[in-house]
Coordinates of C-alpha atoms in Angstrom, one line a residue:
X14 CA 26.8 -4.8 3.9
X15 CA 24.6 -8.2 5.2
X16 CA 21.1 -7.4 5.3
X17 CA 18.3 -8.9 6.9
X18 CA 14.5 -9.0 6.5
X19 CA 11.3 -10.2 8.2
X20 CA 9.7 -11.4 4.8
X21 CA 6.4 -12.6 6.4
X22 CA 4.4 -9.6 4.3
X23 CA 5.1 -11.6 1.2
X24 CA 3.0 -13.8 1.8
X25 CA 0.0 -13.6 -0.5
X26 CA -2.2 -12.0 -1.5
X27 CA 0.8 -9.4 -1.6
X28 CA -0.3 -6.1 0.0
X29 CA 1.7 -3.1 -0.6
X30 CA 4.2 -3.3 2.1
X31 CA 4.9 -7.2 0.9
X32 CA 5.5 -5.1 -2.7
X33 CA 7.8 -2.7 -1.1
X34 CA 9.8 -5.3 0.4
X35 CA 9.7 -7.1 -2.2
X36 CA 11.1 -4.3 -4.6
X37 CA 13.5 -3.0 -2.0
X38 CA 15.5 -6.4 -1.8
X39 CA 15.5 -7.0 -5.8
X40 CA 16.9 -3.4 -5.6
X41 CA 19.4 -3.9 -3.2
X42 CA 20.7 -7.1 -4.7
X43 CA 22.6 -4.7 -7.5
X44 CA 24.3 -2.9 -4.7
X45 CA 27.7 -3.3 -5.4
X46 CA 28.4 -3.2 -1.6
X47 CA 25.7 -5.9 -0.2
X48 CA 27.5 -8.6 0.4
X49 CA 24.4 -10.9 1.0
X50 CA 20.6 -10.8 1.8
X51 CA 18.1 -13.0 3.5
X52 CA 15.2 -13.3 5.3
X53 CA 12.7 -15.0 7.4
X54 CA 9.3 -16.5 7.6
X55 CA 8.2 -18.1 10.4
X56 CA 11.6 -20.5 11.4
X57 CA 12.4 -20.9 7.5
X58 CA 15.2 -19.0 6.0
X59 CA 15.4 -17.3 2.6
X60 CA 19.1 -16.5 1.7
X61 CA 20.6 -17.0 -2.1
X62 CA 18.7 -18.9 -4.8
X63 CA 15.6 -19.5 -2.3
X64 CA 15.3 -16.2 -1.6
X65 CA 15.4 -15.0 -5.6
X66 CA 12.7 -17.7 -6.2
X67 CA 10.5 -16.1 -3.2
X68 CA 11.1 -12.2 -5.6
X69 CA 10.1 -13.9 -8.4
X70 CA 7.2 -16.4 -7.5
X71 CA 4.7 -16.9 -4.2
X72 CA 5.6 -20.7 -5.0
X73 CA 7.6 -20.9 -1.7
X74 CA 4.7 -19.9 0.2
X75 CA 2.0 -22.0 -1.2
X76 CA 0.9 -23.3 2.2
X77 CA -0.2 -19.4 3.1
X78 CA -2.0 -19.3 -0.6
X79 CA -4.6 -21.2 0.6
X80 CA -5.9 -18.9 3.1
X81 CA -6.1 -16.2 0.4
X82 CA -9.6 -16.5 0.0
X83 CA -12.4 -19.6 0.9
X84 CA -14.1 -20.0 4.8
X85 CA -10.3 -20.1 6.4
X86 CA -9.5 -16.6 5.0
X87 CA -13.0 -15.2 6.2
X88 CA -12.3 -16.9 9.5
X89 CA -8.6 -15.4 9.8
X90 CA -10.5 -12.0 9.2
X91 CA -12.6 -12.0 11.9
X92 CA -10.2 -13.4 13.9
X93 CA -8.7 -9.9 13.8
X94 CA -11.2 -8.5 16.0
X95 CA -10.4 -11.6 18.9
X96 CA -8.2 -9.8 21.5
X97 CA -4.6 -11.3 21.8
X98 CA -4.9 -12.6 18.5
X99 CA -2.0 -9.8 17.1
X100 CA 0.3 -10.0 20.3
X101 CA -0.1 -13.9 19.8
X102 CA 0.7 -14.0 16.6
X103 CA 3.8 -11.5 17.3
X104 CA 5.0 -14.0 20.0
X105 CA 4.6 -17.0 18.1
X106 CA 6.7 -15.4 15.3
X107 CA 9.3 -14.2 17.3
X108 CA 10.1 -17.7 18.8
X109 CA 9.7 -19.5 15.4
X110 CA 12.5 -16.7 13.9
X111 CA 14.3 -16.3 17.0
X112 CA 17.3 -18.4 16.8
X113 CA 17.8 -17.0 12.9
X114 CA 17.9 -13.4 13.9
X115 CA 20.9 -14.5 17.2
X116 CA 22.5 -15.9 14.3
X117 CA 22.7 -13.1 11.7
X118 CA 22.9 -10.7 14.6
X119 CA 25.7 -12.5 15.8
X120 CA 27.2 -12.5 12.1
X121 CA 27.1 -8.3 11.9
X122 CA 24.0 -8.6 9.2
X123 CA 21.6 -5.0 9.5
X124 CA 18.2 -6.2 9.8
X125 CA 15.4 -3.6 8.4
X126 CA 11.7 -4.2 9.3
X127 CA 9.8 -3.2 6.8
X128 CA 6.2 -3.6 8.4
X129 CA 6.0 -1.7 11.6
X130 CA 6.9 -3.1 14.3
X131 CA 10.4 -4.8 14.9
X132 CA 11.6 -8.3 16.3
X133 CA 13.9 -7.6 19.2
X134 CA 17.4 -7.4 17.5
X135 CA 21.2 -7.6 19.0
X136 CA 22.5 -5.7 15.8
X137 CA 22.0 -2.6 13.8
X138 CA 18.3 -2.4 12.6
X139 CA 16.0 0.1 10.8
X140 CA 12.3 0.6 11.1
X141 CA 9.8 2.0 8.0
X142 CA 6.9 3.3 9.0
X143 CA 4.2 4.2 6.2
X144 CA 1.4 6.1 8.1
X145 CA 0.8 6.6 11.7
X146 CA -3.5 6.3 11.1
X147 CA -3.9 4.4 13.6
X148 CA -3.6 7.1 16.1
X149 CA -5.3 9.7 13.7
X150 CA -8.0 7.3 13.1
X151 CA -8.5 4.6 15.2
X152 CA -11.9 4.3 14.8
X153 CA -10.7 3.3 11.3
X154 CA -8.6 -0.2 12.8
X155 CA -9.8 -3.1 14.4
X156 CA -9.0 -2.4 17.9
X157 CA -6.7 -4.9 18.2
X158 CA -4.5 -4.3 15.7
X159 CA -4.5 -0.5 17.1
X160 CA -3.4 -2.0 20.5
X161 CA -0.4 -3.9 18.9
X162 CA 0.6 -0.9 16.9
X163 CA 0.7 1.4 20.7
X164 CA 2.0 -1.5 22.4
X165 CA 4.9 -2.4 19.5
X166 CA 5.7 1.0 18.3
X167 CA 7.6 2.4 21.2
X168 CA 10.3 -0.3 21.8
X169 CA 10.7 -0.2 18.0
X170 CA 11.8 3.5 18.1
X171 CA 13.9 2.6 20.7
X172 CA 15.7 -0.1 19.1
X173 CA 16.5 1.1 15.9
X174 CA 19.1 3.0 14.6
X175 CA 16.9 5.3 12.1
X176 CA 13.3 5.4 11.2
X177 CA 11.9 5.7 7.3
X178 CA 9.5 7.5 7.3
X179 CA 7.2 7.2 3.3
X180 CA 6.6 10.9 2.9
X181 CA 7.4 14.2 4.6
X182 CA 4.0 14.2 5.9
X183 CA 4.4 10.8 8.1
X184 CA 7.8 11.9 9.0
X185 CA 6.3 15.3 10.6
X186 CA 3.3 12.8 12.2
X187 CA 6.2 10.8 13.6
X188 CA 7.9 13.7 15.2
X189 CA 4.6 15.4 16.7
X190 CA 3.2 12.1 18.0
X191 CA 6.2 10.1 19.4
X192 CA 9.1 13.1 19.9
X193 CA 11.5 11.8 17.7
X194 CA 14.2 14.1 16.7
X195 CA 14.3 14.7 12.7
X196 CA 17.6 13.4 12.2
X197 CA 16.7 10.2 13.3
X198 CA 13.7 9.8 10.7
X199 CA 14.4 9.6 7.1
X200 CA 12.0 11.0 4.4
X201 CA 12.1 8.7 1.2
X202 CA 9.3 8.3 -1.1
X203 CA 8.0 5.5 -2.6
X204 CA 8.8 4.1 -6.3
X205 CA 6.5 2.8 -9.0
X206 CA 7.1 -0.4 -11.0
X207 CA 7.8 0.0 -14.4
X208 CA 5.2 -2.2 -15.6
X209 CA 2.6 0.8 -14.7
X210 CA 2.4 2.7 -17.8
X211 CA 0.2 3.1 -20.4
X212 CA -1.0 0.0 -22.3
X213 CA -2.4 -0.1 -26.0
X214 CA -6.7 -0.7 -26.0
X215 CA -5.5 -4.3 -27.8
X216 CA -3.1 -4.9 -24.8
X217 CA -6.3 -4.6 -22.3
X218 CA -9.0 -6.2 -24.2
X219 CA -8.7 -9.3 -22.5
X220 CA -9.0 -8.0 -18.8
X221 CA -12.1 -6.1 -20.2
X222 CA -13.5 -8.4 -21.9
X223 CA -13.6 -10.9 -19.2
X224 CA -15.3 -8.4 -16.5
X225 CA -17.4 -7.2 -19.0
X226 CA -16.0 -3.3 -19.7
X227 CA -14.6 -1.3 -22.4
X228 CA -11.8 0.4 -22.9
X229 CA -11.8 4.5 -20.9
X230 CA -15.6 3.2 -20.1
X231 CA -15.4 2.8 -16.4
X232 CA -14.0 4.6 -13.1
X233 CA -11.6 2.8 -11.3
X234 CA -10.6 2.8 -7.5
X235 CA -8.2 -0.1 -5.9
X236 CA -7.9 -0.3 -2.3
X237 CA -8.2 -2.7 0.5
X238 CA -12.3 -2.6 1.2
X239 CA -11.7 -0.2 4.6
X240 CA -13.1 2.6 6.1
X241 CA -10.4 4.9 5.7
X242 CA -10.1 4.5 2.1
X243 CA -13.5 6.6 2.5
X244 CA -15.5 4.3 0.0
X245 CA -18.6 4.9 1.4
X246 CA -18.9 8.4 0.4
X247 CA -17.2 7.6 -3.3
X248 CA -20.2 5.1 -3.6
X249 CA -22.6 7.9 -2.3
X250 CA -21.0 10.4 -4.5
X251 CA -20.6 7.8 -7.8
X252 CA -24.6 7.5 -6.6
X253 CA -26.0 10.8 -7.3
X254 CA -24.6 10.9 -10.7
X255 CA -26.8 11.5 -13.8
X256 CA -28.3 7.9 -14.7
X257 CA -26.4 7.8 -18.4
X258 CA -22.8 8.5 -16.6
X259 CA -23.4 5.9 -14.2
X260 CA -24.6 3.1 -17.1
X261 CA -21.4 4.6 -19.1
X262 CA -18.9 4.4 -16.7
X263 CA -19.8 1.7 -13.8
X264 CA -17.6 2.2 -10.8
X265 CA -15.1 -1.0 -10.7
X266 CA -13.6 -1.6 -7.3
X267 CA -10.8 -3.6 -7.3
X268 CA -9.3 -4.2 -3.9
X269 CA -9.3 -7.8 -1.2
X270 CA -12.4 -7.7 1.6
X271 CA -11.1 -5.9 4.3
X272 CA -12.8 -4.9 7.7
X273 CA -16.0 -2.7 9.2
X274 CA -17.1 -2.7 5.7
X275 CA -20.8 -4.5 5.6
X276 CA -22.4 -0.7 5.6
X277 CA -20.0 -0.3 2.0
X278 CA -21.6 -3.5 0.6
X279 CA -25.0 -2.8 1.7
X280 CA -24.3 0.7 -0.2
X281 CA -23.1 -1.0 -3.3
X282 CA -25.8 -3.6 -3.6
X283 CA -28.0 -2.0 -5.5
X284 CA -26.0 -0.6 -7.4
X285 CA -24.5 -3.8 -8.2
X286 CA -27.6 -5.4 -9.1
X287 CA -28.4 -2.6 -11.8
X288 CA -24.9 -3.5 -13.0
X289 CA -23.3 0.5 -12.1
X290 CA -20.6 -1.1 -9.7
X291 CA -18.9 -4.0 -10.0
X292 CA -16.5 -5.7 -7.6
X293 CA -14.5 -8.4 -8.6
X294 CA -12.4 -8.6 -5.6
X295 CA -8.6 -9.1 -5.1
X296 CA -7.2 -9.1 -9.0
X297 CA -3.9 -10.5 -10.8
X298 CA -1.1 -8.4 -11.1
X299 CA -1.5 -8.4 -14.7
X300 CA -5.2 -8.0 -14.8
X301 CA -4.4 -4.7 -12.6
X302 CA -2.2 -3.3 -14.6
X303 CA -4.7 -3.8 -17.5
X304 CA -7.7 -2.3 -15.6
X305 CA -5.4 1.3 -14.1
X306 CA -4.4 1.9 -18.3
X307 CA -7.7 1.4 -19.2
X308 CA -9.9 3.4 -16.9
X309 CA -11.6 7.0 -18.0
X310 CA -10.6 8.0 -14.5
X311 CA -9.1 6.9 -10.6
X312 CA -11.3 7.6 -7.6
X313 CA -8.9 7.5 -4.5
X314 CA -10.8 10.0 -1.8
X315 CA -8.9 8.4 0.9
X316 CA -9.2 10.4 4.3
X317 CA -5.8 9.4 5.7
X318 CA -2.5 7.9 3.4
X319 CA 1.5 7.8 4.4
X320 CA 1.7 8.2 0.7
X321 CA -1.1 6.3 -1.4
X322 CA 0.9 4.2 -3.7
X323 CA -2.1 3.5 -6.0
X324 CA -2.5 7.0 -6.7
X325 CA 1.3 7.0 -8.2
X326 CA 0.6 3.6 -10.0
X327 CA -2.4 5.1 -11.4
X328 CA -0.6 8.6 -12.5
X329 CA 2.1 6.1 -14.6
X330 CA -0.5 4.4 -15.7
X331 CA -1.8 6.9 -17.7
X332 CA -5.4 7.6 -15.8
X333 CA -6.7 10.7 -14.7
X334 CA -7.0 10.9 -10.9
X335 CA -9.8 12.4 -8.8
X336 CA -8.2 12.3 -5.0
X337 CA -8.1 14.4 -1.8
X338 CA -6.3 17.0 -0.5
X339 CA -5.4 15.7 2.6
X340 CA -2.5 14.0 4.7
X341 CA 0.4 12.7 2.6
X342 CA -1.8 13.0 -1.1
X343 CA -0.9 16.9 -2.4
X344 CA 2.7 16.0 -1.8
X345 CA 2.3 12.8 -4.0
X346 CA 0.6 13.9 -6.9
X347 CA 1.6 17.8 -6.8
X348 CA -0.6 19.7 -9.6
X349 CA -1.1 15.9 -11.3
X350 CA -4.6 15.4 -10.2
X351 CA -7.7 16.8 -9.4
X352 CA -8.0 17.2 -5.8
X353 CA -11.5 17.4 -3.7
X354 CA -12.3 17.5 0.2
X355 CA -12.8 14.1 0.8
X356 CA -15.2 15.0 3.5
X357 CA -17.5 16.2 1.3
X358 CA -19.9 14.0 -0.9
X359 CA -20.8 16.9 -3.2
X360 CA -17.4 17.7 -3.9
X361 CA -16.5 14.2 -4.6
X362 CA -19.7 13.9 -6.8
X363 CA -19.1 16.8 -8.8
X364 CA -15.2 16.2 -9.6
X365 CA -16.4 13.2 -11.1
X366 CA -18.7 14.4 -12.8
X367 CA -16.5 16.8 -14.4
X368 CA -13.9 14.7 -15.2
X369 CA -16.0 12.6 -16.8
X370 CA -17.3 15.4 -18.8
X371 CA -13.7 17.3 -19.7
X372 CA -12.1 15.3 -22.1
X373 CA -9.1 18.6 -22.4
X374 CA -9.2 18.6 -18.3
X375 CA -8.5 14.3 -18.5
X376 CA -5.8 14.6 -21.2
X377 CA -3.9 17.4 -19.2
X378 CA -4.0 15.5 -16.4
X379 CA -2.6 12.5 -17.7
X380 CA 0.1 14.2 -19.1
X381 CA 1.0 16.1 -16.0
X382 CA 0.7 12.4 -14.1
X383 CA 3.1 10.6 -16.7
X384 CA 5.5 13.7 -15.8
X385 CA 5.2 13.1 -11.7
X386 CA 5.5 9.3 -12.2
X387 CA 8.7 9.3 -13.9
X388 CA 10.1 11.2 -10.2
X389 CA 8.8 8.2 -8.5
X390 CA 11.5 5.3 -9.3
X391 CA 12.1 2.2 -7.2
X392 CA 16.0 3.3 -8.0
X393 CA 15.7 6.2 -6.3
X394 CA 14.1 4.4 -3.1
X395 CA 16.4 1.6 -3.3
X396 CA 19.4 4.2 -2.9
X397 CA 18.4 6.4 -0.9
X398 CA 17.8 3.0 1.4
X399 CA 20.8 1.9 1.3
X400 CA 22.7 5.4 2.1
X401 CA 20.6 4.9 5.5
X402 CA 21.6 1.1 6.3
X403 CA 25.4 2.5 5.4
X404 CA 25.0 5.7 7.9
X405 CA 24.7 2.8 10.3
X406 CA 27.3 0.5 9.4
X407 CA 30.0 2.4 7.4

């Protein structure tokens, strides 16, 4: 098999799908049956030793660094919000990559989009689709990025040859919202790196020391800053606790600015200046890893996730997890967490508090998340994968 990727969602910061893609083609590479890989950003190809520099360092793409963070990144931000900017920036990509994708098309190379929407393609292609929330919640999305996800959507499904879907739950949402017949959409779940796991209190001190917290003395959530991941009410809930929980374990949100967030920061102000919540932004990979081993528990009452792929990093990472019992999250984490209505602020409030208080409750949780963790391998996604690409090419 040739396989080709759009490999624009490695640019960083790395987001989860630019992870998924990332671990997907390091997977694929062992296949004894892919004959080559390579990619695309913008008009610059990845193929051979390029492309394994681009797994193993953002190096490649410094000149997109630099928009990470600073006035250009906040500007880029709100430039979500412009209309045209996401059918723009669509077009503008598809030129630049255009004469790449005749060429590998023309050379029998599958091409799998791993973000959504696909570049028209004269070739076998596949599609992964990680949550349809934009049409559950669109209130949640910056309008135009809703309209490129109605607008892109449908020609995608069209296209391709076979649809992944990251959980039984978005392959059902796919079905019910765009008609697709089931054997068209694949179910296969997510993996978690290796590198989450438990990690020795020595191993963390330096992440802790240098944002100030010790070791199972804080409650941890990581997520983009976005209205779904329903932060608001985890500040509210975090809020009510009894003043010596909240000096005992601040709330640490780890997670890059996102959008329609400036009633969550107003929330977290106060709290921030009586040092109960800190926020030190988008983190290192290694200081991540660091702060999920360390943390007395994970906060995650998302209202809507394909799957929630920090909720499986944080179950192999050793942490208890407080989550919700909605969408794609009870088929995730099974009877490995504790599970609230995320709907409800009291609920939220008083599963933290509990967990907080139940040192038995966190240590059987933790040992029931190290169990469901070790189902979740990137071998297992990376094979099931590539059983798809060779229903379409075999």
């Amino acid at each position: 098999m040739k396989l080709l990727y759009d490999l624009n969602s490695l640019r960083p910061p790395r987001s989860g799908i630019g992870y998924y893609t990332q671990h997907l083609i390091e997977g694929l590479l062992r296949q004894p049956d892919v004959e080559d890989i390579a990619g695309w950003v913008g008009s610059t190809v990845f193929q051979g030793a390029s492309l394994d520099a681009l797994m193993r360092t953002d190096a490649a793409l410094g000149k997109a660094a630099q928009f990470s963070d600073g006035l250009t990144a906040s500007m880029l931000r709100a430039a979500r919000h412009v209309p045209g900017v996401y059918k723009s920036r669509t077009i503008v990509r598809n030129i630049m990559s255009a004469s790449a994708r005749k060429d590998f098309g023309s050379r029998g190379y599958l091409y799998h989009e791993t973000n959504f929407v696909a570049s028209p393609y004269k070739g076998p292609s596949v599609v992964t689709i990680h949550d349809l929330s934009h049409r559950r919640h669109p209130e949640f999305h910056p309008r135009v990025a809703v309209k490129y996800l109605d607008d892109g959507l449908p020609p995608t499904f069209r296209q391709v040859g076979r649809v992944i879907a990251d959980s039984h739950y978005t392959k059902r949402e796919i079905h019910d919202i765009y008609g697709l017949p089931d054997e068209k959409v694949v179910t296969i779940h997510l993996g978690v790196e290796s590198s989450f796991r438990p990690y020795s209190q020595e191993e963390c001190a330096p992440a802790l020391d240098e944002l100030g917290l010790r070791h199972r003395g804080f409650v941890l959530s990581v997520c983009t800053l976005q209205p779904r991941k329903n932060l608001r009410r985890l500040v509210e809930a975090f809020a009510r606790l009894p003043a010596d929980l909240r000096h005992a374990f601040p709330l640490v949100l780890i997670g890059a600015d996102g959008w329609m967030n400036s009633a969550l920061m107003r929330d977290i102000e106060p709290l921030a200046n009586a040092g109960q919540i800190i926020t030190p932004g988008y983190v290192s990979r290694a200081t991540l890893l660091k702060l999920y081993a360390s943390a007395a528990v994970f906060g995650y009452p998302s209202l809507y996730e394909g799957f929630g792929l920090p909720i499986a990093e944080a179950l192999a990472s050793g942490v208890p997890v407080l989550t919700s019992n909605v969408t794609s999250i009870p088929e995730v984490v099974g009877d490995a967490a504790l599970v609230v209505d995320p709907y409800s602020v009291e609920e939220i409030e008083a599963g933290l508090e509990r967990m907080l208080n139940d040192e038995p409750l966190r240590n059987d949780l933790i040992a029931k998340g190290l169990r469901r963790a070790a189902e979740l391998t990137w071998e297992q996604t990376v094979q099931k994968t590539a059983d798809v690409y060779r229903s379409l090419v075999g």
